[in-house]
mmCIF file of C-alpha atoms in Angstrom:
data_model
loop_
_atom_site.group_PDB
_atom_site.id
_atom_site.type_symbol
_atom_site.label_atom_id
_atom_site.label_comp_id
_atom_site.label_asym_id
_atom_site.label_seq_id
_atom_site.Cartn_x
_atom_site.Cartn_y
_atom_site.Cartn_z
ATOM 1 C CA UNK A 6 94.345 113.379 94.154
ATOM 2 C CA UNK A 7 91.167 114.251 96.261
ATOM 3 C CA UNK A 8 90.828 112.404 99.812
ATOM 4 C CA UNK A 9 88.182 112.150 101.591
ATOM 5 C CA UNK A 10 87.323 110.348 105.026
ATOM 6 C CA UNK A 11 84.982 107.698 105.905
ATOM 7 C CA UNK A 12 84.437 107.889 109.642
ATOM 8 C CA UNK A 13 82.967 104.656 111.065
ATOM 9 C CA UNK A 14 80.672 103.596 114.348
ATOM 10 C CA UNK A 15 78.922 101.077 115.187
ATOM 11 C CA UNK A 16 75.481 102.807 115.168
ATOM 12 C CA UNK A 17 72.861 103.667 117.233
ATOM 13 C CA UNK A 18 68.812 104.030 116.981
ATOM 14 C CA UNK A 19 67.830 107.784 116.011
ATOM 15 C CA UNK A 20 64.520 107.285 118.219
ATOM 16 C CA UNK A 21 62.881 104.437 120.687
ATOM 17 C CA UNK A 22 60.692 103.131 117.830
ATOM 18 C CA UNK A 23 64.016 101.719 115.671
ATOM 19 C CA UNK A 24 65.395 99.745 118.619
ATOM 20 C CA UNK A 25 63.766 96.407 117.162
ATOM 21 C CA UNK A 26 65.443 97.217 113.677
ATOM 22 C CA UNK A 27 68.699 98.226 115.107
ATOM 23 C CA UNK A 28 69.086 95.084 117.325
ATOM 24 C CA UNK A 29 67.321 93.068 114.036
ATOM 25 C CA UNK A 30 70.394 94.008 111.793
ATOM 26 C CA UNK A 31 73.072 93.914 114.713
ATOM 27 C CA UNK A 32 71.395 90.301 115.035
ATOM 28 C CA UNK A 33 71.523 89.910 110.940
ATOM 29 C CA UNK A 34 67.983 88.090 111.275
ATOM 30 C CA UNK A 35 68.957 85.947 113.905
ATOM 31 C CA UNK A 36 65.537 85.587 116.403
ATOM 32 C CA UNK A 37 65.174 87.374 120.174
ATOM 33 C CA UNK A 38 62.959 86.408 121.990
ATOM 34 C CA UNK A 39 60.301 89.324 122.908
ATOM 35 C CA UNK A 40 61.541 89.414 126.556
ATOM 36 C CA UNK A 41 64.404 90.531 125.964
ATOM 37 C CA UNK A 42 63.449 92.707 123.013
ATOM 38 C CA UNK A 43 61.458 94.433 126.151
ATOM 39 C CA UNK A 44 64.649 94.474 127.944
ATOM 40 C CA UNK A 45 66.195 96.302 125.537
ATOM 41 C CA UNK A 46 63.719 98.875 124.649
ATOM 42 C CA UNK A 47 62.966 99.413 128.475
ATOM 43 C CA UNK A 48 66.641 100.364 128.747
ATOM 44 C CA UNK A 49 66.583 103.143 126.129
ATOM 45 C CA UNK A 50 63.152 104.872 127.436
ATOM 46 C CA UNK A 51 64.754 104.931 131.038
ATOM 47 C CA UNK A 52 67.877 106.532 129.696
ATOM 48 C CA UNK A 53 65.244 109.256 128.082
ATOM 49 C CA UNK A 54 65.793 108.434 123.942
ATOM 50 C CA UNK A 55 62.563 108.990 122.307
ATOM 51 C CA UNK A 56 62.526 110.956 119.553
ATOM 52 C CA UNK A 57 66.332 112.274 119.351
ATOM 53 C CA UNK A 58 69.831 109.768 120.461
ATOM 54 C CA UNK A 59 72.417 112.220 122.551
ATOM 55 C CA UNK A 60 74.645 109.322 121.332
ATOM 56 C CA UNK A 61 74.479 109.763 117.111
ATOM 57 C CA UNK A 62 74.464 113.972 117.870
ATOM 58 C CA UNK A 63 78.045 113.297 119.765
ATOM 59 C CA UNK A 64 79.035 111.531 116.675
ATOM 60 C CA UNK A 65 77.591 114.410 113.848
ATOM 61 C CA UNK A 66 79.533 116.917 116.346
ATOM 62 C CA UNK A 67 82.807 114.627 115.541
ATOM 63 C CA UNK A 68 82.539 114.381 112.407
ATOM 64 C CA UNK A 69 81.994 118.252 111.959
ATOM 65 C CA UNK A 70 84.874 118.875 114.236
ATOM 66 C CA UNK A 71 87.150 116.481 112.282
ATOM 67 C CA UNK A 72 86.195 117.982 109.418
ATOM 68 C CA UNK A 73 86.607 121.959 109.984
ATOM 69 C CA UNK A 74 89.935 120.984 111.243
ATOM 70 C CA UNK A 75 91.232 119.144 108.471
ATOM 71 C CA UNK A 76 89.857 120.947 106.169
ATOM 72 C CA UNK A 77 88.875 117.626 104.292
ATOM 73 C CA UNK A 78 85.047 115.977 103.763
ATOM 74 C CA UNK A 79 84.780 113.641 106.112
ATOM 75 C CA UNK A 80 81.377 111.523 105.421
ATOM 76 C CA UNK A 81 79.883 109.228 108.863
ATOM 77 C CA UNK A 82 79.397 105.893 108.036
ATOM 78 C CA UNK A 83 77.702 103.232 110.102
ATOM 79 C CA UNK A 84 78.151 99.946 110.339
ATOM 80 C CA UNK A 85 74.174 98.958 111.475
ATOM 81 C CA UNK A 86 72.429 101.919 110.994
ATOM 82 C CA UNK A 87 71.828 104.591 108.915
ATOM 83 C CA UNK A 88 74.245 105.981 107.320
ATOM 84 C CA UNK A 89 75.894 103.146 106.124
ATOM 85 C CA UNK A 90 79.328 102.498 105.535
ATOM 86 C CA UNK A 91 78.175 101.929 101.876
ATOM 87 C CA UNK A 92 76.650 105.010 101.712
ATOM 88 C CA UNK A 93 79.164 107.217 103.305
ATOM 89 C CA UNK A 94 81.772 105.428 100.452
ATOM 90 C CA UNK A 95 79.538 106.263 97.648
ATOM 91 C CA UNK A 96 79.365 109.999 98.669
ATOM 92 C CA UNK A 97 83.027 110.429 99.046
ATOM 93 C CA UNK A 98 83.390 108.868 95.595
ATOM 94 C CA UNK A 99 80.765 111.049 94.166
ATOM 95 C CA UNK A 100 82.706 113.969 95.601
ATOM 96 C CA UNK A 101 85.501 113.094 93.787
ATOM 97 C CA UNK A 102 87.811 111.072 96.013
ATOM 98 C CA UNK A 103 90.614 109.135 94.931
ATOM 99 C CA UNK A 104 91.887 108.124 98.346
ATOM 100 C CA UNK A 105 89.801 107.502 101.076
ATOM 101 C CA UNK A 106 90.934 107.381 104.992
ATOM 102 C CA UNK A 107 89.048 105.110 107.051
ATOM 103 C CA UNK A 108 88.633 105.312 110.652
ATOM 104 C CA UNK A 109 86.720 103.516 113.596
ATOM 105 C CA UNK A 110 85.624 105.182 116.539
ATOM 106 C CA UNK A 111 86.912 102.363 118.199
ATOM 107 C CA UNK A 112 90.579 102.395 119.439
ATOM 108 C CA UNK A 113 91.628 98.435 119.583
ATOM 109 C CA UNK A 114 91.976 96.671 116.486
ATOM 110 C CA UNK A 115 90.074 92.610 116.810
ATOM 111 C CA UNK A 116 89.033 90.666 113.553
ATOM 112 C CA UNK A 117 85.321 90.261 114.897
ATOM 113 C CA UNK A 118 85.290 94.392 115.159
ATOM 114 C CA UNK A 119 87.792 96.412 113.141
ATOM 115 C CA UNK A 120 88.149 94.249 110.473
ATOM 116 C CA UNK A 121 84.687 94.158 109.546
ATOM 117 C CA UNK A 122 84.440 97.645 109.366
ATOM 118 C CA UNK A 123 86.925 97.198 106.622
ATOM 119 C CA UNK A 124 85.681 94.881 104.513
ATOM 120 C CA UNK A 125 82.559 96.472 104.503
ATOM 121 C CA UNK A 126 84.572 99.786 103.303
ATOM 122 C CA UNK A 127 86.084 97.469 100.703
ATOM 123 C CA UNK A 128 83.009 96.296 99.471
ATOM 124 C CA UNK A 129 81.516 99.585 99.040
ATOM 125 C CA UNK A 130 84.391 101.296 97.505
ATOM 126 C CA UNK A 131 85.029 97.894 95.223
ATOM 127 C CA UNK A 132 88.355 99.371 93.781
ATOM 128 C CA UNK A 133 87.273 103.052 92.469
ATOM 129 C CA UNK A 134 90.082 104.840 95.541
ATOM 130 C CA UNK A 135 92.465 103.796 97.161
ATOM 131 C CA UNK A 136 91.570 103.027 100.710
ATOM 132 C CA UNK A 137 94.306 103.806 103.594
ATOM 133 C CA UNK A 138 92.724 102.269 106.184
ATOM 134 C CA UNK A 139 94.096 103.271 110.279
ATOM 135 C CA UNK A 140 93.362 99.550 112.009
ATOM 136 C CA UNK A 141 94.335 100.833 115.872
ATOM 137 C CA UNK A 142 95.007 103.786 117.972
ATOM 138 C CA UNK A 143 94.768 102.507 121.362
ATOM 139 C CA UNK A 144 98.562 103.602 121.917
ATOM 140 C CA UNK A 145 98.196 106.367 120.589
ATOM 141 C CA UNK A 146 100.147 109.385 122.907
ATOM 142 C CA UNK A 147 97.249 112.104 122.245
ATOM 143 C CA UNK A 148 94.422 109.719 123.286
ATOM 144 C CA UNK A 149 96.623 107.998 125.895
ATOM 145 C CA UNK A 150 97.016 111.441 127.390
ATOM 146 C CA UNK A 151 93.713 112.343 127.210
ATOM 147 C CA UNK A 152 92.625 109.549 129.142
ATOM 148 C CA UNK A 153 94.933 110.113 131.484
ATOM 149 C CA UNK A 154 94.079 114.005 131.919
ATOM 150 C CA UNK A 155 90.423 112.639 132.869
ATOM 151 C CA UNK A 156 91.985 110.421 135.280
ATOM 152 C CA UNK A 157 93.414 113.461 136.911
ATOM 153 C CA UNK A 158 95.450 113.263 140.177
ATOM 154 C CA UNK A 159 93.351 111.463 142.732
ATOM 155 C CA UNK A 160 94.906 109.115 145.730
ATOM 156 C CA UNK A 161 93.652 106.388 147.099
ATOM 157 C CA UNK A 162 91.569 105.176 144.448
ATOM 158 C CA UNK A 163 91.209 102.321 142.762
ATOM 159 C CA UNK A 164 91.160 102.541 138.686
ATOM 160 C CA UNK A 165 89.437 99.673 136.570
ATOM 161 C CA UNK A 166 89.712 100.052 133.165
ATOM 162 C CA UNK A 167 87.276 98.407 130.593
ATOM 163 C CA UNK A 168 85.929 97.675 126.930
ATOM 164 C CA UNK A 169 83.113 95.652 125.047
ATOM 165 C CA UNK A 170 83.507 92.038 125.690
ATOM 166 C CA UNK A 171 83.623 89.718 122.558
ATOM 167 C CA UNK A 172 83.495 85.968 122.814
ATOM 168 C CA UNK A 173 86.570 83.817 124.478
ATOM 169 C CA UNK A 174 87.211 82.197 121.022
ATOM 170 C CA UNK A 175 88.850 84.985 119.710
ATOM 171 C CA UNK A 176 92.147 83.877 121.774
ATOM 172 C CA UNK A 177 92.374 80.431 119.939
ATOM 173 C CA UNK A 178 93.188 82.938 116.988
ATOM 174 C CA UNK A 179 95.659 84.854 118.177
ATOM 175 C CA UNK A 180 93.326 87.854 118.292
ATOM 176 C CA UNK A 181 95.116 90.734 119.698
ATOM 177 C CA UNK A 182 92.708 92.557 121.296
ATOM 178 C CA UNK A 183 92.859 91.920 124.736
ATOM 179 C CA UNK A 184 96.433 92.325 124.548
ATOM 180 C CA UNK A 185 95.997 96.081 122.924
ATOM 181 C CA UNK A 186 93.646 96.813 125.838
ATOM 182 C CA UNK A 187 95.939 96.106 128.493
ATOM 183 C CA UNK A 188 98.571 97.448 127.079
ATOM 184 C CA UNK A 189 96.318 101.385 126.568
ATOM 185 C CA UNK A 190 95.563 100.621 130.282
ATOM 186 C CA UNK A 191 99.057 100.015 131.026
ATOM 187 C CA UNK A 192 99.976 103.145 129.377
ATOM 188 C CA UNK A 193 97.024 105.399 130.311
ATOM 189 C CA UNK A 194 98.124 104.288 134.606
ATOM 190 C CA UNK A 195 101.491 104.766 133.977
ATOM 191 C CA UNK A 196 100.698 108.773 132.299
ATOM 192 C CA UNK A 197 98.572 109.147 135.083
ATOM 193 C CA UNK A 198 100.411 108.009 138.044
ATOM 194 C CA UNK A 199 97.965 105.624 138.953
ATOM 195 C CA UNK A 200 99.386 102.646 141.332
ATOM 196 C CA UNK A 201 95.989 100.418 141.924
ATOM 197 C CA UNK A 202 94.811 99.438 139.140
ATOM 198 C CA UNK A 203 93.005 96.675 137.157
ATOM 199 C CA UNK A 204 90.990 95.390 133.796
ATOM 200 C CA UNK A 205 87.668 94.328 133.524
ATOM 201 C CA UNK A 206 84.710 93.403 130.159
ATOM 202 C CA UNK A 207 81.763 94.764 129.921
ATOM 203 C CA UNK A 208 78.524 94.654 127.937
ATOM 204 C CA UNK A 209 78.330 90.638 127.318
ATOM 205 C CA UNK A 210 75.798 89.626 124.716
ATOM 206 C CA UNK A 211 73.931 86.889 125.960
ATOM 207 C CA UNK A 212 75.045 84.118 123.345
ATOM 208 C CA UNK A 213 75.540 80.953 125.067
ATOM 209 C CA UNK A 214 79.294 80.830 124.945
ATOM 210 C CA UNK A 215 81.772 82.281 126.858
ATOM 211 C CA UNK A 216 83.370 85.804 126.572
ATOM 212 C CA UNK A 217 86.275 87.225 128.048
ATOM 213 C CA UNK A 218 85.865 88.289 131.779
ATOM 214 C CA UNK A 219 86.451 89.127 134.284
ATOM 215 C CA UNK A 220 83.078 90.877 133.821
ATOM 216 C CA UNK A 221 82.850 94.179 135.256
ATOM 217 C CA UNK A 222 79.701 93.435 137.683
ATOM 218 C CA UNK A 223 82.142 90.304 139.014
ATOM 219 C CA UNK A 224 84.869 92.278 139.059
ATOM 220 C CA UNK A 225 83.448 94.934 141.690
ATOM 221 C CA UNK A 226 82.219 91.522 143.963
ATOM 222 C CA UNK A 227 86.257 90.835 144.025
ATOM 223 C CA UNK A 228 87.196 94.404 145.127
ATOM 224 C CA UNK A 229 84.859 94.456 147.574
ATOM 225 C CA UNK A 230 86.134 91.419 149.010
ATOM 226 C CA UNK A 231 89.695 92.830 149.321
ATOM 227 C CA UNK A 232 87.959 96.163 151.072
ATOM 228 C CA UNK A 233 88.755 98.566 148.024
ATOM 229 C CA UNK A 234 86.060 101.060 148.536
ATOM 230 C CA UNK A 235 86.697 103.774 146.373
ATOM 231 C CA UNK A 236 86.152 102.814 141.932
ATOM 232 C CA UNK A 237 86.927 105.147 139.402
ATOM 233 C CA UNK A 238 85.497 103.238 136.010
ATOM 234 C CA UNK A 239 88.074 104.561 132.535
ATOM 235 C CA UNK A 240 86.122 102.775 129.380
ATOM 236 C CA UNK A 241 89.450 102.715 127.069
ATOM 237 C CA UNK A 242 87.849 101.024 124.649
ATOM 238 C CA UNK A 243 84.872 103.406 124.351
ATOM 239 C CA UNK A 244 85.489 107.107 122.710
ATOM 240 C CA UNK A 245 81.674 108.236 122.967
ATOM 241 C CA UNK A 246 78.187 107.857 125.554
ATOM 242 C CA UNK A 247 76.328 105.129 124.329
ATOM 243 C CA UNK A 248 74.112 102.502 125.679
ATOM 244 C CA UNK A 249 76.997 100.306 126.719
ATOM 245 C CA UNK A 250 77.776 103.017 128.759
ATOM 246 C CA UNK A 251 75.077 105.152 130.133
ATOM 247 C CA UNK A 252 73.642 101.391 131.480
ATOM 248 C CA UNK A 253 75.985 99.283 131.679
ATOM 249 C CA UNK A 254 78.297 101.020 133.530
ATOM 250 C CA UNK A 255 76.076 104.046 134.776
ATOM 251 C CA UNK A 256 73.068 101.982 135.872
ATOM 252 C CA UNK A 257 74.117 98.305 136.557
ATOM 253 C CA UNK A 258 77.500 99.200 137.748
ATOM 254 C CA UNK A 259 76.381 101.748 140.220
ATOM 255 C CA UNK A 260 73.778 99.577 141.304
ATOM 256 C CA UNK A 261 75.953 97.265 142.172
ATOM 257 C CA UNK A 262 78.710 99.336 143.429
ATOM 258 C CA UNK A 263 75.922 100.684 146.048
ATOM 259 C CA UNK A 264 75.362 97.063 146.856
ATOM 260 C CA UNK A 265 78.777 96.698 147.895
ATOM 261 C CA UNK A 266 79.279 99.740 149.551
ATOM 262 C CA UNK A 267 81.804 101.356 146.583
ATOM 263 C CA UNK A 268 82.016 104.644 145.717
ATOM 264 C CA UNK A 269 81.932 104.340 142.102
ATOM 265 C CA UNK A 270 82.851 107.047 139.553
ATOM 266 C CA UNK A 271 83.412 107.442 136.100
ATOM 267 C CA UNK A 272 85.549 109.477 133.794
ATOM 268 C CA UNK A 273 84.246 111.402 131.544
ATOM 269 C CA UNK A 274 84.315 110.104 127.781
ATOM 270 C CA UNK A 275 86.252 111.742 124.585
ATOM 271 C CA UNK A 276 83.108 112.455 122.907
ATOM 272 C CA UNK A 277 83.480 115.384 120.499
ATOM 273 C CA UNK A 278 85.978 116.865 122.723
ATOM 274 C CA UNK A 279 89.048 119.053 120.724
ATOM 275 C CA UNK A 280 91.980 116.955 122.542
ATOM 276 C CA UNK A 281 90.077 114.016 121.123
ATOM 277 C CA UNK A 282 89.077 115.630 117.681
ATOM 278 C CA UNK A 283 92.861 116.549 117.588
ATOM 279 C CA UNK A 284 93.572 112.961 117.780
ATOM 280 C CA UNK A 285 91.494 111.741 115.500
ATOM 281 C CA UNK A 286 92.436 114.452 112.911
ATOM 282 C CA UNK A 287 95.873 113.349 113.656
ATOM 283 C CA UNK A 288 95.389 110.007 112.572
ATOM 284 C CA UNK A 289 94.017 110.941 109.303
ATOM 285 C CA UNK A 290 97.354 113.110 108.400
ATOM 286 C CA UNK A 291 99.419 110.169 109.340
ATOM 287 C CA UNK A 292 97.455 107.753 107.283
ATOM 288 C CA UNK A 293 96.940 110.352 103.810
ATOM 289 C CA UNK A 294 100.291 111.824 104.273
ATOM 290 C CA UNK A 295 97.825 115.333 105.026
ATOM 291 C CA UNK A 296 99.860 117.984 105.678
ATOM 292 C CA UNK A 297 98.798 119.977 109.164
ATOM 293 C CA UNK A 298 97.498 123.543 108.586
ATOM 294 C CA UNK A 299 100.136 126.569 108.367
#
């Protein structure tokens, strides 16, 4: 029986004129208001995206890499842009699949993220394969050490660790995502040998409710007060450079940082490295039963 992979992301705008329809469908027709529209679009031209996204290249450069290694199609499907998960399920079909592996670029499994990546898999494949879907990875030893390798073996510094905040709610119902964060960070400090450490959100949408904190930009006010000085930033819940990244953490946070008289660095990101496409591939043997190459 054929398989075939569906490899999933969120999505990201090819070129500065789609950020109002990317952020339309994120928002599924929900209003913004034009200001912070502005906001948005301001952020993208100051991080250079015009007429090309660095962000859904690293992602065509993973899937390639996945691919050639596993010797398998492997088909990128978005979840609000183009292509869609839909569409990346109806040309794995069309290729003949009868199982179908699918995988989020995102390590830590939550029912507001991972699990609607699957039903939207579900719905688009509607019973024509079977679907062996991987739901988490954050433990994972091969990305655990590669997190660690970026960490390296620097003293005296002080390692935060972050992801995507989603709202607070998501405790009342036993969600287990904060827990699988802190436990990758646990495991990524303890690989590296890192003794100072901490956890802290990032990238709150501005909803009116509350998320779970401590927010990174908050977070840095509290080090500061307790004279840590020197920041090294590891996103573990972020594989790739994206927006929540190159400004959020690269802009605001270094801003801030500067404020407070940190030294603030980051490590560098998975991307489309081979440790990381080794990973990945990894995941897909364990989940089709694929055997690794001779």
């Amino acid at each position: 029986m054929n398989t075939a992979v569906v490899l999933m992301a969120y999505g990201s705008p090819d070129r500065l004129e789609d950020v109002p329809a990317y952020y339309a469908d994120i928002r599924g027709g929900r209003p913004i208001t034009p200001e912070r529209l502005h906001d948005l679009v301001e952020r993208y031209r100051r991080l250079g995206i015009e007429d090309s996204n660095p962000l859904n290249e690293i992602t065509e450069a993973t899937r390639a890499a996945v691919e050639r290694e596993l010797e398998l199609p492997v088909f990128t499907g978005m979840r609000h842009w183009q292509p869609r998960i839909a569409e990346a399920a109806e040309r794995a079909l069309a290729g003949g699949a009868g199982t179908i592996v699918g995988l989020v670029l995102a390590p830590h499994y939550s029912g507001m993220s991972i699990e609607r990546y699957r039903e939207q898999l579900v719905d688009a494949v509607a019973g024509r394969a079977e679907i062996r879907f991987v739901e988490r990875w954050g433990a994972e030893p091969g990305f655990v050490d590669l997190l660690a390798s970026r960490i390296g073996g620097r003293r005296g510094v002080h390692v935060v660790f972050t992801a995507h905040s989603l709202p607070a709610r998501i405790l009342e119902a036993g969600d287990p995502y904060r827990d699988e964060l802190l436990e990758t960070s646990r495991l990524v400090a303890e690989r590296a040998g890192v003794a100072e450490w901490t956890f802290a959100f990032q990238s709150e949408s501005p909803t009116g409710e509350p998320w779970l904190g401590p927010d990174i930009l908050d977070h840095l006010n509290e080090l500061a007060a307790t004279d840590v000085r020197d920041v090294l930033l590891c996103p573990v819940g972020f594989v790739a450079d994206h927006l929540e990244i190159r400004w959020d953490l690269d802009v605001e946070a270094v801003d801030r940082a500067r404020e407070l008289g940190i030294r603030l660095e980051r490590i560098e990101l998975p991307n489309a490295d081979p440790a990381f496409v080794s990973v990945l591939a990894g995941l897909v043997r364990l989940a089709a039963a694929v055997p690794s190459p001779v």
